[in-house]
mmCIF file of C-alpha atoms and ligand atoms in Angstrom:
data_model
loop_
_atom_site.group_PDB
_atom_site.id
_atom_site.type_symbol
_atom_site.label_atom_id
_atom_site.label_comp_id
_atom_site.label_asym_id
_atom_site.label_seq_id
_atom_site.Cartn_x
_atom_site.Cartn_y
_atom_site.Cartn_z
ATOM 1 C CA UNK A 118 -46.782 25.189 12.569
ATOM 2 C CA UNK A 119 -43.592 25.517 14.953
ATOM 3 C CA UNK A 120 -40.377 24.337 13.272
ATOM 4 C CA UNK A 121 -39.680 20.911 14.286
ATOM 5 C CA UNK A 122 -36.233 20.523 16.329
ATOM 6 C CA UNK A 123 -33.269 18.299 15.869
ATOM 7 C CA UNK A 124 -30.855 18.099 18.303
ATOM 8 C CA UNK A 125 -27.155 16.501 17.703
ATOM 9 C CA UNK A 126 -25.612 15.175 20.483
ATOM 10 C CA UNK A 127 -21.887 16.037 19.334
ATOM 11 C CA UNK A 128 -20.463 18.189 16.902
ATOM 12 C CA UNK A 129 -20.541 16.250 13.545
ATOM 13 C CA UNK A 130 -19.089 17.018 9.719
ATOM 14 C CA UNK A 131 -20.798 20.833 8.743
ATOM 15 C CA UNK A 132 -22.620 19.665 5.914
ATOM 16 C CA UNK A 133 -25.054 17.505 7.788
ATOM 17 C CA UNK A 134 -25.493 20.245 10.374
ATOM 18 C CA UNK A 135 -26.322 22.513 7.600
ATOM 19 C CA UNK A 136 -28.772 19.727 5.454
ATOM 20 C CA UNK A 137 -30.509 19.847 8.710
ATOM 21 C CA UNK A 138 -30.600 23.957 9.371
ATOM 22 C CA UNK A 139 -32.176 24.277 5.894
ATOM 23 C CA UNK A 140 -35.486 22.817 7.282
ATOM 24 C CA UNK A 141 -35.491 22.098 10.640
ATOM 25 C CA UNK A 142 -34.302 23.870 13.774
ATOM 26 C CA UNK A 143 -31.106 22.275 15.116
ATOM 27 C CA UNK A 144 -28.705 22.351 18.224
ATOM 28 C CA UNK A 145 -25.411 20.953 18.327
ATOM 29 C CA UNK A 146 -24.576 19.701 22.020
ATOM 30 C CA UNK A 147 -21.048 19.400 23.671
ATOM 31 C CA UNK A 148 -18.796 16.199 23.372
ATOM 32 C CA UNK A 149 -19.904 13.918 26.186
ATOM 33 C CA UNK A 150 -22.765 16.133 27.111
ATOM 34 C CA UNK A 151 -25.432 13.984 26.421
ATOM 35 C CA UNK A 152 -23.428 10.772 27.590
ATOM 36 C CA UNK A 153 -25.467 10.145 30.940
ATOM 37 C CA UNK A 154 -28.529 8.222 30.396
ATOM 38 C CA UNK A 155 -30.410 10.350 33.010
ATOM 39 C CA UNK A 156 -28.999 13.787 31.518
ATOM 40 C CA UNK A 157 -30.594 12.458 28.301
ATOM 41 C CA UNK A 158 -33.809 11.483 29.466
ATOM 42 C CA UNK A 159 -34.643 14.754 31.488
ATOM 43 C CA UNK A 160 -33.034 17.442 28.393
ATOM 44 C CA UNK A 161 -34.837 16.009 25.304
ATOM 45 C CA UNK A 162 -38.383 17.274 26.129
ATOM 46 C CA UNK A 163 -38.427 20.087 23.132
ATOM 47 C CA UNK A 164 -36.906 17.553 20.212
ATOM 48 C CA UNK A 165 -38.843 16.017 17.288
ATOM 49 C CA UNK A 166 -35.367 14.288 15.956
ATOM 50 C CA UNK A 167 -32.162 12.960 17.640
ATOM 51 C CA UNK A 168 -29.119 12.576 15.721
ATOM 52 C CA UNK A 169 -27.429 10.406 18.402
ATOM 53 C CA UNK A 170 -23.395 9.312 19.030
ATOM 54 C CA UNK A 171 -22.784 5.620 19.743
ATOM 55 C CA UNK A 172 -22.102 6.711 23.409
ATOM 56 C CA UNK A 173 -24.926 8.014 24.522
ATOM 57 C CA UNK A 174 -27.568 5.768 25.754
ATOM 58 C CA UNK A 175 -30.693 6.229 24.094
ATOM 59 C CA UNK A 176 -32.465 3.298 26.466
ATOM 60 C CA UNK A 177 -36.180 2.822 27.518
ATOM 61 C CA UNK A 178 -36.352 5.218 29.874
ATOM 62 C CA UNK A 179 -34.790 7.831 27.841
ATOM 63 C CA UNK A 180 -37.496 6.962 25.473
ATOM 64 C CA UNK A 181 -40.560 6.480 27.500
ATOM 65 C CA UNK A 182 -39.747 9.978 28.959
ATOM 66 C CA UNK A 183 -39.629 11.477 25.125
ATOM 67 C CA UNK A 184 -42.384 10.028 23.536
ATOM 68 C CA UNK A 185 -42.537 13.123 21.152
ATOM 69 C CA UNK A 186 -39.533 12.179 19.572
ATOM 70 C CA UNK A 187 -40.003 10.552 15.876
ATOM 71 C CA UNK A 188 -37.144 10.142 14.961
ATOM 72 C CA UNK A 189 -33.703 8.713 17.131
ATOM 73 C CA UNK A 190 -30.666 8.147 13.715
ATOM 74 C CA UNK A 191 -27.460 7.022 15.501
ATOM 75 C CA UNK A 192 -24.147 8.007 13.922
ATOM 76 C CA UNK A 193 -22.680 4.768 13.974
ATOM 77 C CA UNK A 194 -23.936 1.615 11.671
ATOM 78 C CA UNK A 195 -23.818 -0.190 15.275
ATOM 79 C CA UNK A 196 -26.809 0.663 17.138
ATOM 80 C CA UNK A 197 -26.431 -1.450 20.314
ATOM 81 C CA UNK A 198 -26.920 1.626 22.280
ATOM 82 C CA UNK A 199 -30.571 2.625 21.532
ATOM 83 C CA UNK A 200 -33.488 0.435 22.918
ATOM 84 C CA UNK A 201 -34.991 -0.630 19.459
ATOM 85 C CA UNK A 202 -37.930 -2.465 20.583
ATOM 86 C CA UNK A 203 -39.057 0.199 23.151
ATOM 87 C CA UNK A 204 -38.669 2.623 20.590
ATOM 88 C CA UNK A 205 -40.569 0.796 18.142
ATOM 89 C CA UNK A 206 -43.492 0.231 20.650
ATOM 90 C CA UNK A 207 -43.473 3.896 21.325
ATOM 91 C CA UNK A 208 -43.466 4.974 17.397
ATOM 92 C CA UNK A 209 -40.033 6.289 17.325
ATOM 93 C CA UNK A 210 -37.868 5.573 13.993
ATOM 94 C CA UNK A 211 -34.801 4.146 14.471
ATOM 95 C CA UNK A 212 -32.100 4.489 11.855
ATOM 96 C CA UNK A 213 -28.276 4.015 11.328
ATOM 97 C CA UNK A 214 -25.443 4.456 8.670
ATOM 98 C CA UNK A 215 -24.579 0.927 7.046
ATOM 99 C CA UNK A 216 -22.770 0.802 3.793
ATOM 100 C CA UNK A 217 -20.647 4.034 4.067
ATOM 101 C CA UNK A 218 -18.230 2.772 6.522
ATOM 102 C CA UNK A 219 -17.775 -0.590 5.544
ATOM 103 C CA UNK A 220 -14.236 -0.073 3.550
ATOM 104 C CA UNK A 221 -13.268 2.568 6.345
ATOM 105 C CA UNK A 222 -13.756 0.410 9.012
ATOM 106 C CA UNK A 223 -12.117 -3.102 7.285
ATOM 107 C CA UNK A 224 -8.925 -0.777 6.334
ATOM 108 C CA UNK A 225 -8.757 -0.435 10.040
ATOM 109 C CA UNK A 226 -9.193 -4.195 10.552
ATOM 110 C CA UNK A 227 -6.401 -4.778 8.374
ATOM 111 C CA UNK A 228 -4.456 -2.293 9.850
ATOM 112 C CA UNK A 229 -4.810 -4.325 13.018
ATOM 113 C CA UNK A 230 -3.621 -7.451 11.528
ATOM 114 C CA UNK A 231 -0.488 -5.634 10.057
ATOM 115 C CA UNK A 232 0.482 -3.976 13.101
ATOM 116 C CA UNK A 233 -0.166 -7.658 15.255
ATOM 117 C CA UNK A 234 1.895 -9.664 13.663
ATOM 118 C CA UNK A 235 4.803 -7.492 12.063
ATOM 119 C CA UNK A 236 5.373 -5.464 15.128
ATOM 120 C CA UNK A 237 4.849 -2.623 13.734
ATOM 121 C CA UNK A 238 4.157 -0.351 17.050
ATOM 122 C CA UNK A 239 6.598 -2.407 19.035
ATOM 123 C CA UNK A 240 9.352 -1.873 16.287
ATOM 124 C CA UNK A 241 8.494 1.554 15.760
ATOM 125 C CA UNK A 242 8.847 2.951 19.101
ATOM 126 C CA UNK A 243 11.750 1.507 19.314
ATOM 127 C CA UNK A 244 13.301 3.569 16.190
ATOM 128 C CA UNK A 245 11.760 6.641 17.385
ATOM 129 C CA UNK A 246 13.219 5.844 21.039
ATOM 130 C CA UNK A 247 17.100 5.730 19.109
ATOM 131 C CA UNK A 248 17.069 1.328 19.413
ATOM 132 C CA UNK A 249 17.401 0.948 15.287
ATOM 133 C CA UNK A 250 21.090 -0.826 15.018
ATOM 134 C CA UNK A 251 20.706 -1.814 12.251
ATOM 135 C CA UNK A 252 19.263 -4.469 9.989
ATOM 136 C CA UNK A 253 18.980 -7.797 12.407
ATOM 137 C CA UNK A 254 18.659 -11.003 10.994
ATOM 138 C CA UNK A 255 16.694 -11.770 14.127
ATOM 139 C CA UNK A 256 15.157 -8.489 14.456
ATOM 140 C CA UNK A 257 11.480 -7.895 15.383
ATOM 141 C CA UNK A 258 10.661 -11.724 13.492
ATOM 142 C CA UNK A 259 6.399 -11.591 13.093
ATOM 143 C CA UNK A 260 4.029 -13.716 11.808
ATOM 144 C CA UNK A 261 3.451 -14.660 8.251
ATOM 145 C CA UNK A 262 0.391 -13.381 7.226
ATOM 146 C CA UNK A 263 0.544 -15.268 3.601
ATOM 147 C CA UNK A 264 -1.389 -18.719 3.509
ATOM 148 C CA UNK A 265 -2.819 -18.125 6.465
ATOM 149 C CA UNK A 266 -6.624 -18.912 7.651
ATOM 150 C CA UNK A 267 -8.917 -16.250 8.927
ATOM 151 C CA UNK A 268 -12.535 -16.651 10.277
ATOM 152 C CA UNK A 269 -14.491 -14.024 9.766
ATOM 153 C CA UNK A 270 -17.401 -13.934 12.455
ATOM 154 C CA UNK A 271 -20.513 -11.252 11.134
ATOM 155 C CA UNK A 272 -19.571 -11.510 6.857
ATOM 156 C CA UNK A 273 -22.519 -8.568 6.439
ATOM 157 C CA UNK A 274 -21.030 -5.566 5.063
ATOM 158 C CA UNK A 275 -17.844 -4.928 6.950
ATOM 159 C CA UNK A 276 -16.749 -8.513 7.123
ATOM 160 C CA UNK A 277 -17.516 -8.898 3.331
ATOM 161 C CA UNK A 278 -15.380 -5.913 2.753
ATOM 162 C CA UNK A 279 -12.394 -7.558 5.392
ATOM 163 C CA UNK A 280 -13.219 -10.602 3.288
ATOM 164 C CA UNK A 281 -12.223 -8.270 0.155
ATOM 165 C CA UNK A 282 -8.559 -7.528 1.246
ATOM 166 C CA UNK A 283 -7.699 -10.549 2.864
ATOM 167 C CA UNK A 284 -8.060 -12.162 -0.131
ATOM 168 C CA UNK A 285 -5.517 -10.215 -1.806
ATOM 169 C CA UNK A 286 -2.897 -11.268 0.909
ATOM 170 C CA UNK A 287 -3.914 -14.650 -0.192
ATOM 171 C CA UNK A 288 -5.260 -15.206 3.214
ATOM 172 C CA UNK A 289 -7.805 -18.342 3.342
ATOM 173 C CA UNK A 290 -11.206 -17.096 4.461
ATOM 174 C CA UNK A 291 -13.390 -18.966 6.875
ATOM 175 C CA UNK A 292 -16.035 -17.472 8.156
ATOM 176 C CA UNK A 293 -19.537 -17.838 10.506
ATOM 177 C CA UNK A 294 -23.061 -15.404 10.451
ATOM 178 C CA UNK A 295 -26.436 -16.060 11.488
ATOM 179 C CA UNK A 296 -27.355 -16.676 7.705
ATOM 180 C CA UNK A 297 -25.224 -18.350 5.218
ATOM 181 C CA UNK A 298 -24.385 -16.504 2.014
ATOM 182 C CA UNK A 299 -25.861 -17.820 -1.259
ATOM 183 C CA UNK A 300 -23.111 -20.036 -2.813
ATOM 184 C CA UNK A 301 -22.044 -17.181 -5.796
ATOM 185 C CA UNK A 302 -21.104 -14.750 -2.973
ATOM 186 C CA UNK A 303 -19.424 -17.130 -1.417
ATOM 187 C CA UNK A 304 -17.311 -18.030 -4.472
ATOM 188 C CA UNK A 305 -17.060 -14.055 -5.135
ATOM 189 C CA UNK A 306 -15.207 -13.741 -1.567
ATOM 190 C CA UNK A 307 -13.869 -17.428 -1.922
ATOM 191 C CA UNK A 308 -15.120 -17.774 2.194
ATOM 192 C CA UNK A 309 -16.017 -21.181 3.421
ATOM 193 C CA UNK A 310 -18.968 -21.493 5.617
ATOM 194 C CA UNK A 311 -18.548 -22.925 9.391
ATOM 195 C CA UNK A 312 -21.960 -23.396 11.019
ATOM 196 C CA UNK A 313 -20.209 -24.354 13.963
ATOM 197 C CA UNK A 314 -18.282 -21.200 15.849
ATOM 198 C CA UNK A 315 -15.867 -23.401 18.134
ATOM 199 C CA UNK A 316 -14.983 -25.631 15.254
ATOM 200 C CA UNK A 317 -13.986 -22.037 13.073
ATOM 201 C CA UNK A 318 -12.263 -20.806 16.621
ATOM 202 C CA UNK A 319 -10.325 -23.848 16.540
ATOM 203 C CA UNK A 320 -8.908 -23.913 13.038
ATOM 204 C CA UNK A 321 -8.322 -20.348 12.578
ATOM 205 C CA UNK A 322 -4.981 -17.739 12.485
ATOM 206 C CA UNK A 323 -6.407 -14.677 12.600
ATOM 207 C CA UNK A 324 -10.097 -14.175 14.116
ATOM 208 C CA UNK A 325 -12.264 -11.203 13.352
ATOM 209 C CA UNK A 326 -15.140 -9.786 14.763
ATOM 210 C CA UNK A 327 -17.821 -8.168 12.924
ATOM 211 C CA UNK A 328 -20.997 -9.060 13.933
ATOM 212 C CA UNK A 329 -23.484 -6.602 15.671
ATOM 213 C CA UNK A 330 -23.521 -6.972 19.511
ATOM 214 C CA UNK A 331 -26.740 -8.586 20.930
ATOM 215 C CA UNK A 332 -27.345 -10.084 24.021
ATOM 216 C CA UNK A 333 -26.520 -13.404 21.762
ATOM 217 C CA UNK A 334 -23.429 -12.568 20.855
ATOM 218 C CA UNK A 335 -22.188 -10.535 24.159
ATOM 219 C CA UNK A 336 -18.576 -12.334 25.148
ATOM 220 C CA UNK A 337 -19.210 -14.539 22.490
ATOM 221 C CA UNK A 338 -15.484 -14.801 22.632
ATOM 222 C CA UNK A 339 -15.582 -16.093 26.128
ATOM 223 C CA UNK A 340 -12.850 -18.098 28.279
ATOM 224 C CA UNK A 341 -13.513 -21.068 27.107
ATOM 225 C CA UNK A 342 -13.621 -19.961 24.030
ATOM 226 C CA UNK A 343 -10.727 -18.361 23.469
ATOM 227 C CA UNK A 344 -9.090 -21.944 25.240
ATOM 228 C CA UNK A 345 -10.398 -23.432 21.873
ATOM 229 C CA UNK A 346 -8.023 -21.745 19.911
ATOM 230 C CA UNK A 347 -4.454 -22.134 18.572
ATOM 231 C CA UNK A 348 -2.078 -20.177 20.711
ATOM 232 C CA UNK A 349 -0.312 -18.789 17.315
ATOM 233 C CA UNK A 350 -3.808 -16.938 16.709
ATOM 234 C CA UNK A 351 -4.234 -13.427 16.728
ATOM 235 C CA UNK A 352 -8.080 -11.313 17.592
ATOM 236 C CA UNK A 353 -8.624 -8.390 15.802
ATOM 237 C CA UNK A 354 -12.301 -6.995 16.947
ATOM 238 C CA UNK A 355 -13.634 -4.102 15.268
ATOM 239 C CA UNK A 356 -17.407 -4.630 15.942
ATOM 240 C CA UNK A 357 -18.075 -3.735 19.548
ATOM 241 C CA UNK A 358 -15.928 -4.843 23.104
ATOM 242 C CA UNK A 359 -18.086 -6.351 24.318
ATOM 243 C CA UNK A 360 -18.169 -9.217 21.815
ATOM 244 C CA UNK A 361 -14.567 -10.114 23.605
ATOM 245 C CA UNK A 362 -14.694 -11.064 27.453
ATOM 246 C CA UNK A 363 -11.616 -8.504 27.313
ATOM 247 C CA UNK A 364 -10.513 -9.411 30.550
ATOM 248 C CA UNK A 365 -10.166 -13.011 29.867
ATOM 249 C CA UNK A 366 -8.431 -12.145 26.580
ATOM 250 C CA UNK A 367 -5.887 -10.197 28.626
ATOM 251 C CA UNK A 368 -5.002 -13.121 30.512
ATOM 252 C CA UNK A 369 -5.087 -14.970 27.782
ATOM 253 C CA UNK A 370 -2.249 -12.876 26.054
ATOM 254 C CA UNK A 371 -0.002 -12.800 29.084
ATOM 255 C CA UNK A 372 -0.210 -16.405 29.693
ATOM 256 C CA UNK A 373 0.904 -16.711 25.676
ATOM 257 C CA UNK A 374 -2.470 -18.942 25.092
ATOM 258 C CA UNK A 375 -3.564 -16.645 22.378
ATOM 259 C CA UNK A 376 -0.473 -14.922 20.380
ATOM 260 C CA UNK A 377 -1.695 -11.165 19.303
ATOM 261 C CA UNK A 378 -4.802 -8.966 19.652
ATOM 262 C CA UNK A 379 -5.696 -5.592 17.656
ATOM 263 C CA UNK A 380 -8.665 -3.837 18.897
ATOM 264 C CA UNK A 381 -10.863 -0.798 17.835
ATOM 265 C CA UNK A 382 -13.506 -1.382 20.673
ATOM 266 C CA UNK A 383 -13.688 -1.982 24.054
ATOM 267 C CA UNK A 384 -15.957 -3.325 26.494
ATOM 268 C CA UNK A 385 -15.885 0.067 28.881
ATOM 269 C CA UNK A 386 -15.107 2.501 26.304
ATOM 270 C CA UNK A 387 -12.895 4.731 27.153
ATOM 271 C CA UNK A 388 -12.090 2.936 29.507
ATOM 272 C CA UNK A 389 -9.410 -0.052 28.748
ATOM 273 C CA UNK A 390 -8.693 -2.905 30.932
ATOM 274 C CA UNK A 391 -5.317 -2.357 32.389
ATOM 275 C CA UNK A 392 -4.348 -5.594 31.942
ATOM 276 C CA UNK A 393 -5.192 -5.604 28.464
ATOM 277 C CA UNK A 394 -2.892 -2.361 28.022
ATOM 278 C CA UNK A 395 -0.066 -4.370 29.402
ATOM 279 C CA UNK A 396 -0.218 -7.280 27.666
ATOM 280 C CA UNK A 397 2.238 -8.355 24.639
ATOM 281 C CA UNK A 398 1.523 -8.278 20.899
ATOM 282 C CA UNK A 399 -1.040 -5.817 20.598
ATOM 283 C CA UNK A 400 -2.284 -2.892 19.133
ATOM 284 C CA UNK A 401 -5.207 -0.836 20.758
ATOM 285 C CA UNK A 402 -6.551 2.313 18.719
ATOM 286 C CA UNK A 403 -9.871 4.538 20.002
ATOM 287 C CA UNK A 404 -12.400 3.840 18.002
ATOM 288 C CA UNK A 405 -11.468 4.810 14.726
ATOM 289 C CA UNK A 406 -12.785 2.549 12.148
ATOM 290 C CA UNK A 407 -15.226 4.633 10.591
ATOM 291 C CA UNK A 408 -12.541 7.997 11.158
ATOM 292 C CA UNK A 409 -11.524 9.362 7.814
ATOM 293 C CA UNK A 410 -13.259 12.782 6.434
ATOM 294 C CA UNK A 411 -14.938 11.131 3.869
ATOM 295 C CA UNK A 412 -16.883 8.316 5.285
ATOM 296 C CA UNK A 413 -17.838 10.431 8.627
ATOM 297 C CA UNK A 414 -19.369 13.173 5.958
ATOM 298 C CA UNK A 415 -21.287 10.360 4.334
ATOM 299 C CA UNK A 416 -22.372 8.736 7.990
ATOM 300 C CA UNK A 417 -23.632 12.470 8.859
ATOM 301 C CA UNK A 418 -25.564 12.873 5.753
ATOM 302 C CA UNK A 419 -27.377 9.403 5.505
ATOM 303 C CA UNK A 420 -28.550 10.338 9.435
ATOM 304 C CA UNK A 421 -29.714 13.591 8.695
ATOM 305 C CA UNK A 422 -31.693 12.452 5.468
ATOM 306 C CA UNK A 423 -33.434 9.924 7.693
ATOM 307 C CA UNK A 424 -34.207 11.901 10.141
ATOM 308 C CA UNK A 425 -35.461 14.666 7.447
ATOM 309 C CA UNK A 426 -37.863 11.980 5.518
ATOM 310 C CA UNK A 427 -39.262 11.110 8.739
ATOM 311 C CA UNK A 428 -40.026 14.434 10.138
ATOM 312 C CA UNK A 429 -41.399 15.717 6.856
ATOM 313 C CA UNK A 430 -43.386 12.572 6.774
ATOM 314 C CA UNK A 431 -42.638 10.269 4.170
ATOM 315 C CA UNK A 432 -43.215 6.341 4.029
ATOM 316 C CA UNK A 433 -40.989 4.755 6.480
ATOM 317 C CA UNK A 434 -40.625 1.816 4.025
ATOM 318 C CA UNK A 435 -38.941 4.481 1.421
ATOM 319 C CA UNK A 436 -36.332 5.601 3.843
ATOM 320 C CA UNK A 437 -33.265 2.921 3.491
ATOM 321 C CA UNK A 438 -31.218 2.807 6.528
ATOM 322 C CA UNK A 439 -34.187 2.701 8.850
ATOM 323 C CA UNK A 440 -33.751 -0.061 11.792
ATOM 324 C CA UNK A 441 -36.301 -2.821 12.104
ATOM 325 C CA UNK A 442 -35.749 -5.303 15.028
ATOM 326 C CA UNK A 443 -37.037 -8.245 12.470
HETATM 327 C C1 8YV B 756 -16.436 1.961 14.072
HETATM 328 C C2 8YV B 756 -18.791 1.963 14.574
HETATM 329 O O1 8YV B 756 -15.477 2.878 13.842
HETATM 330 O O2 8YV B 756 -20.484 2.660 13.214
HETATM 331 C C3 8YV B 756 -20.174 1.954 14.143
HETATM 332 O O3 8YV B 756 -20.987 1.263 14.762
HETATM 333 O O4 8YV B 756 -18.489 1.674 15.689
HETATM 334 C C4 8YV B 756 -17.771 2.381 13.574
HETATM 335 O O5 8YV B 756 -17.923 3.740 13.439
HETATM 336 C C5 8YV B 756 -16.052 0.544 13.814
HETATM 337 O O6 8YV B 756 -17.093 -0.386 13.829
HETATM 338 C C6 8YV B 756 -15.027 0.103 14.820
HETATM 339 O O7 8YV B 756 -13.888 -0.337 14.189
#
C-alpha cells in the first residue's frame, strides 16, 4: 500500500512535522504558497491529508477538485476559511485546534485593552522618540479600566478565558452567545447574560469579540451598530475582521463616536484599512493571538493527531477536535 501523503501548507513547530514523518509522507510548502484558491485547487491532486493555515482558502472548489483528500485540519481554532458543508458532503474530515489557544489568545485581548486605554504605544514612542520630560500631571491621562463594564460577544472558550482576567481587574462582565451558559458557570465567571446584542452594545465600556465568523455574524458590528454605543467605549476584536465593518469603525474613531480600538484581525488580512491605521487610540498587532512557542506546538500537534487518526482509520466520533457543521 503507497504511503499516504500529508502536505502542510506553511512551515509549522518541528515536532508536528516530525509526528507526521513517522507514518505518513509529508511536504512542507512555502509561506503564502498555497494562499491562492486556484493554486490550491490544481496542486493537491497527490494528498490524502491537508494540514491547512487560516489563509489559505480551502473552498468548494478546492474541494470538489480533491475529492481524495480525507482529511483537511486547519491550524487555527477558527475555521471560517474551509467550506465545511462541501467538505462534509464530499467525506472529507474537517478538524481544528480549540482549547490550546484559548489563554494565548485572551492574554492578547487583554493586552489590547491595556495598550487602548493607557496609551501605552502612543506614550511609548514617544520615550523612545526622546519626548519623556518628565513626570506630567497631565501626561498621557487614559481610561480607567477598574469598575468598568465589558460585553463579551462569543463566551466559548476564548471569551470564557477573557472573562477569567477581566475579572481580576474587577471589570463587570456582560456578555452575549448563541447559547446561554448554565447559571453555575455563569456565577464561576460572575458574567451576566444579554439576549439582546444592541442593548449589551449600548451599556458597555469595553466590547470584545470572540465569536466564530459566520455569515450571521459577518459585520455584526455594523454602522449602526457601533452608533449604539457610548462614545467612551473601546473594541478590542480578536476573533476574525470581519466581525467589525472596519471601515465604518475607522470613521467611527476619527469622528470620536467610539473612543479606542485594539485589533488582532482584520477584514483583508494583511491588508489594513488605511483609515483605520490613521485613526486615534488604537493598537493594531498581526495576528498574534495564538503566537507564543508553546501554544503554536500544541495547535501543530492536536492537527497532526487528527489528521493521523483519520488516515489510519479510526472512528471519527473518537477523534476530539473534529468539525461538525451541527
Ligand atoms: C488567533 C486564530 O491568533 O486560531 C485562530 O483561529 O485566529 C488565532 O490563532 C486569534 O484568534 C486572534 O487573536
Amino acid at each position: 500500500m503507497l504511503t499516504p501523503r500529508v502536505l502542510i501548507t506553511e512551515p509549522i513547530d518541528q515536532a508536528a512535522v516530525d509526528y507526521l514523518r513517522t507514518k505518513f509522507e509529508v511536504v512542507v510548502g512555502q509561506r503564502g504558497q498555497w494562499d491562492d484558491e486556484s493554486y490550491l485547487a490544481s496542486n493537491l491532486g497527490s494528498f490524502d491529508g491537508l494540514l491547512s493555515m487560516l489563509s489559505n482558502p480551502v473552498t468548494e472548489k478546492v474541494l470538489r477538485q480533491n475529492p481524495q483528500l480525507k482529511v483537511v485540519a486547519n491550524y487555527a481554532v477558527g475555521y471560517n476559511n474551509i467550506d465545511v458543508k462541501a467538505a462534509q458532503s464530499l467525506g472529507i474530515a474537517v478538524a481544528n485546534t480549540p482549547d490550546v489557544l484559548s489563554e494565548a489568545t485572551a492574554d492578547i485581548a487583554l493586552g489590547l485593552l491595556l495598550g487602548v486605554c493607557r496609551r501605552l504605544c502612543e506614550s511609548e514612542k514617544d520615550l523612545r522618540n526622546g519626548l519623556f520630560d518628565g513626570w506630567h500631571p497631565q501626561g498621557y491621562l487614559g481610561i480607567e479600566l477598574y469598575g468598568k463594564k465589558a460585553g463579551i460577544i462569543g463566551m466559548g472558550r476564548i471569551g470564557k478565558a477573557i472573562a477569567r482576567r477581566l475579572y481580576g481587574f474587577g471589570i463587570k462582565i456582560a456578555y452575549h452567545n448563541r447559547n446561554r451558559l448554565n447559571s453555575e458557570i455563569e456565577q464561576q465567571y460572575q458574567a451576566e447574560w444579554y439576549d439582546d446584542t444592541d442593548t449589551l452594545l449600548r451599556e458597555c465600556d469595553f466590547l470584545f469579540l470572540s465569536c466564530p465568523l459566520t455569515p450571521e455574524t459577518h459585520h455584526l458590528l455594523s454602522r449602526e451598530r457601533l452608533g449604539l454605543m457610548k462614545p467612551s467605549a473601546v473594541v478590542i476584536n480578536t476573533g476574525r475582521g470581519s466581525l467589525v465593518d472596519e471601515h465604518e469603525l475607522a470613521k467611527a474613531l476619527h469622528s470620536g463616536h467610539i473612543a479606542g480600538a485594539g485589533m488582532d484581525v482584520f477584514e483583508f488580512e494583511p491588508k489594513i484599512d488605511p483609515l483605520l491605521l490613521s485613526a486615534p487610540n488604537t493598537m493594531l498587532l498581526p495576528h498574534i493571538g495564538s503566537g507564543t512557542t508553546e501554544t503554536r506546538r500544541k495547535m501543530g500537534l492536536m492537527a497532526a493527531q487528527a489528521i493521523q487518526a483519520v488516515l489510519d482509520g479510526n472512528p471519527l466520533e473518537s477523534i476530539p477536535n473534529l468539525v461538525s457543521i451541527n
